[in-house]
């Protein structure tokens, strides 16, 4: 509907035990505030959530139901403490599946790394199969390009999931604001 398309409430979810424990300080909040302000917008809310899958599922169910435009930073890697991809699928009641375009981009990255003497182009090795897990997104997702290392984020239902590393997250959010969400800030 037209009203849903014009919705201009922005939310931010920052995921990671390392933020809550103080091992790493959050830099996403101030940067997202800055990026939105430059486009005449502001955040309506922010939530910090640790690497607890059920807590993350509950947070995402609430944010999907809100209809807000939400950026989520962190927890989309392939380490055992990364649950954001799985939690998003669970919150939406859909399966997680390897996204075809994400698989192609991750394979390209593995080829680049092998050319630098880091790893192999054989995508059946355990380490490359683990890397491909980073392309498993909730069914129905679109990819968000990552200019830093090609490992994409994903978008589904007005939610935009990017890595926790600022060097990746910030250009991805800026791209989203200027390419996908420009109608929300009239630029």
GROMACS .gro file of C-alpha atoms in nm:
model
  187
    1UNK     CA    1   0.000   0.000   0.000
    2UNK     CA    2   0.100   0.359  -0.047
    3UNK     CA    3   0.105   0.435   0.326
    4UNK     CA    4   0.351   0.150   0.393
    5UNK     CA    5   0.582   0.274   0.114
    6UNK     CA    6   0.591   0.626   0.263
    7UNK     CA    7   0.668   0.507   0.615
    8UNK     CA    8   0.963   0.706   0.741
    9UNK     CA    9   1.038   0.564   1.085
   10UNK     CA   10   1.393   0.430   1.099
   11UNK     CA   11   1.518   0.177   1.352
   12UNK     CA   12   1.863   0.038   1.424
   13UNK     CA   13   1.949  -0.300   1.575
   14UNK     CA   14   2.309  -0.353   1.687
   15UNK     CA   15   2.396  -0.717   1.750
   16UNK     CA   16   2.682  -0.863   1.949
   17UNK     CA   17   2.791  -0.979   2.293
   18UNK     CA   18   3.118  -0.788   2.242
   19UNK     CA   19   2.923  -0.458   2.245
   20UNK     CA   20   2.720  -0.548   2.556
   21UNK     CA   21   3.026  -0.672   2.744
   22UNK     CA   22   3.224  -0.358   2.663
   23UNK     CA   23   3.499  -0.548   2.476
   24UNK     CA   24   3.416  -0.337   2.173
   25UNK     CA   25   3.247   0.002   2.172
   26UNK     CA   26   2.958   0.066   1.936
   27UNK     CA   27   3.028   0.308   1.654
   28UNK     CA   28   2.720   0.228   1.442
   29UNK     CA   29   2.469   0.439   1.636
   30UNK     CA   30   2.650   0.772   1.584
   31UNK     CA   31   2.732   0.691   1.219
   32UNK     CA   32   2.374   0.593   1.130
   33UNK     CA   33   2.249   0.911   1.302
   34UNK     CA   34   2.497   1.108   1.088
   35UNK     CA   35   2.403   0.929   0.762
   36UNK     CA   36   2.031   0.981   0.822
   37UNK     CA   37   2.074   1.347   0.929
   38UNK     CA   38   2.261   1.420   0.606
   39UNK     CA   39   1.943   1.309   0.428
   40UNK     CA   40   1.701   1.497   0.651
   41UNK     CA   41   1.593   1.192   0.851
   42UNK     CA   42   1.648   1.061   1.203
   43UNK     CA   43   1.630   0.738   1.399
   44UNK     CA   44   1.308   0.659   1.584
   45UNK     CA   45   1.467   0.386   1.796
   46UNK     CA   46   1.775   0.172   1.856
   47UNK     CA   47   1.810  -0.169   2.021
   48UNK     CA   48   2.124  -0.348   2.137
   49UNK     CA   49   2.095  -0.728   2.142
   50UNK     CA   50   2.353  -0.989   2.235
   51UNK     CA   51   2.430  -1.306   2.044
   52UNK     CA   52   2.134  -1.490   2.196
   53UNK     CA   53   1.922  -1.638   1.916
   54UNK     CA   54   1.586  -1.642   2.098
   55UNK     CA   55   1.625  -1.283   2.219
   56UNK     CA   56   1.720  -1.182   1.865
   57UNK     CA   57   1.417  -1.366   1.719
   58UNK     CA   58   1.188  -1.180   1.962
   59UNK     CA   59   1.349  -0.845   1.876
   60UNK     CA   60   1.316  -0.911   1.502
   61UNK     CA   61   0.954  -1.030   1.528
   62UNK     CA   62   0.873  -0.699   1.696
   63UNK     CA   63   1.064  -0.491   1.442
   64UNK     CA   64   0.919  -0.676   1.139
   65UNK     CA   65   0.571  -0.614   1.282
   66UNK     CA   66   0.645  -0.241   1.326
   67UNK     CA   67   0.659  -0.165   0.955
   68UNK     CA   68   0.964   0.053   1.022
   69UNK     CA   69   1.270   0.068   0.799
   70UNK     CA   70   1.537  -0.110   1.004
   71UNK     CA   71   1.913  -0.143   0.972
   72UNK     CA   72   2.071  -0.435   1.159
   73UNK     CA   73   2.448  -0.438   1.213
   74UNK     CA   74   2.629  -0.757   1.311
   75UNK     CA   75   2.584  -1.130   1.354
   76UNK     CA   76   2.565  -1.225   0.984
   77UNK     CA   77   2.901  -1.401   0.963
   78UNK     CA   78   2.959  -1.775   0.976
   79UNK     CA   79   3.102  -1.817   1.325
   80UNK     CA   80   2.908  -2.013   1.590
   81UNK     CA   81   2.803  -1.694   1.774
   82UNK     CA   82   2.648  -1.537   1.459
   83UNK     CA   83   2.271  -1.596   1.470
   84UNK     CA   84   2.119  -1.300   1.290
   85UNK     CA   85   2.052  -1.476   0.957
   86UNK     CA   86   1.887  -1.770   1.132
   87UNK     CA   87   1.693  -1.545   1.372
   88UNK     CA   88   1.556  -1.335   1.085
   89UNK     CA   89   1.434  -1.650   0.906
   90UNK     CA   90   1.278  -1.782   1.226
   91UNK     CA   91   1.112  -1.446   1.303
   92UNK     CA   92   0.956  -1.446   0.956
   93UNK     CA   93   0.867  -1.818   0.961
   94UNK     CA   94   1.066  -1.891   0.644
   95UNK     CA   95   1.354  -2.122   0.562
   96UNK     CA   96   1.718  -2.025   0.532
   97UNK     CA   97   1.864  -2.103   0.189
   98UNK     CA   98   2.183  -2.033  -0.004
   99UNK     CA   99   2.110  -1.726  -0.219
  100UNK     CA  100   2.230  -1.789  -0.576
  101UNK     CA  101   2.382  -1.443  -0.628
  102UNK     CA  102   2.543  -1.448  -0.282
  103UNK     CA  103   2.701  -1.787  -0.362
  104UNK     CA  104   2.846  -1.641  -0.684
  105UNK     CA  105   2.991  -1.340  -0.499
  106UNK     CA  106   3.139  -1.555  -0.220
  107UNK     CA  107   3.291  -1.786  -0.482
  108UNK     CA  108   3.444  -1.482  -0.657
  109UNK     CA  109   3.591  -1.372  -0.323
  110UNK     CA  110   3.740  -1.717  -0.265
  111UNK     CA  111   3.899  -1.705  -0.613
  112UNK     CA  112   4.050  -1.362  -0.531
  113UNK     CA  113   4.181  -1.490  -0.197
  114UNK     CA  114   4.333  -1.799  -0.363
  115UNK     CA  115   4.511  -1.574  -0.614
  116UNK     CA  116   4.664  -1.394  -0.313
  117UNK     CA  117   4.782  -1.730  -0.175
  118UNK     CA  118   4.508  -1.745   0.091
  119UNK     CA  119   4.297  -2.057   0.051
  120UNK     CA  120   4.172  -2.246  -0.250
  121UNK     CA  121   3.922  -2.208  -0.533
  122UNK     CA  122   3.778  -2.551  -0.446
  123UNK     CA  123   3.437  -2.462  -0.302
  124UNK     CA  124   3.394  -2.813  -0.158
  125UNK     CA  125   3.665  -2.766   0.107
  126UNK     CA  126   3.540  -2.725   0.467
  127UNK     CA  127   3.660  -2.364   0.492
  128UNK     CA  128   3.491  -2.261   0.166
  129UNK     CA  129   3.170  -2.447   0.257
  130UNK     CA  130   3.179  -2.248   0.583
  131UNK     CA  131   3.223  -1.923   0.385
  132UNK     CA  132   2.921  -2.012   0.170
  133UNK     CA  133   2.709  -2.021   0.487
  134UNK     CA  134   2.740  -1.640   0.486
  135UNK     CA  135   2.518  -1.648   0.174
  136UNK     CA  136   2.238  -1.840   0.346
  137UNK     CA  137   1.956  -1.589   0.388
  138UNK     CA  138   1.586  -1.605   0.470
  139UNK     CA  139   1.399  -1.717   0.157
  140UNK     CA  140   1.279  -1.408  -0.030
  141UNK     CA  141   1.583  -1.194   0.059
  142UNK     CA  142   1.770  -0.970  -0.180
  143UNK     CA  143   2.143  -0.912  -0.146
  144UNK     CA  144   2.310  -0.590  -0.032
  145UNK     CA  145   2.643  -0.540  -0.211
  146UNK     CA  146   2.956  -0.521   0.002
  147UNK     CA  147   3.227  -0.308  -0.165
  148UNK     CA  148   3.489  -0.415   0.090
  149UNK     CA  149   3.511  -0.791   0.030
  150UNK     CA  150   3.207  -0.890  -0.183
  151UNK     CA  151   3.044  -1.093   0.100
  152UNK     CA  152   2.690  -0.950   0.077
  153UNK     CA  153   2.439  -0.854   0.338
  154UNK     CA  154   2.069  -0.913   0.283
  155UNK     CA  155   1.741  -0.725   0.273
  156UNK     CA  156   1.393  -0.851   0.350
  157UNK     CA  157   1.071  -0.674   0.450
  158UNK     CA  158   1.220  -0.325   0.499
  159UNK     CA  159   1.503  -0.473   0.708
  160UNK     CA  160   1.862  -0.435   0.594
  161UNK     CA  161   2.120  -0.667   0.746
  162UNK     CA  162   2.488  -0.573   0.723
  163UNK     CA  163   2.807  -0.696   0.892
  164UNK     CA  164   2.919  -0.560   1.228
  165UNK     CA  165   3.247  -0.426   1.089
  166UNK     CA  166   3.215  -0.050   1.020
  167UNK     CA  167   3.445  -0.069   0.716
  168UNK     CA  168   3.178  -0.290   0.552
  169UNK     CA  169   2.857  -0.176   0.723
  170UNK     CA  170   2.881   0.198   0.665
  171UNK     CA  171   2.930   0.198   0.285
  172UNK     CA  172   2.654  -0.064   0.260
  173UNK     CA  173   2.411   0.152   0.462
  174UNK     CA  174   2.507   0.461   0.263
  175UNK     CA  175   2.443   0.269  -0.063
  176UNK     CA  176   2.104   0.158   0.069
  177UNK     CA  177   2.007   0.514   0.164
  178UNK     CA  178   2.110   0.655  -0.174
  179UNK     CA  179   2.011   0.370  -0.408
  180UNK     CA  180   1.727   0.176  -0.244
  181UNK     CA  181   1.573   0.418   0.007
  182UNK     CA  182   1.618   0.759  -0.156
  183UNK     CA  183   1.238   0.793  -0.186
  184UNK     CA  184   1.224   0.807   0.197
  185UNK     CA  185   1.439   1.118   0.220
  186UNK     CA  186   1.351   1.303  -0.099
  187UNK     CA  187   1.703   1.334  -0.234
   0.00000   0.00000   0.00000
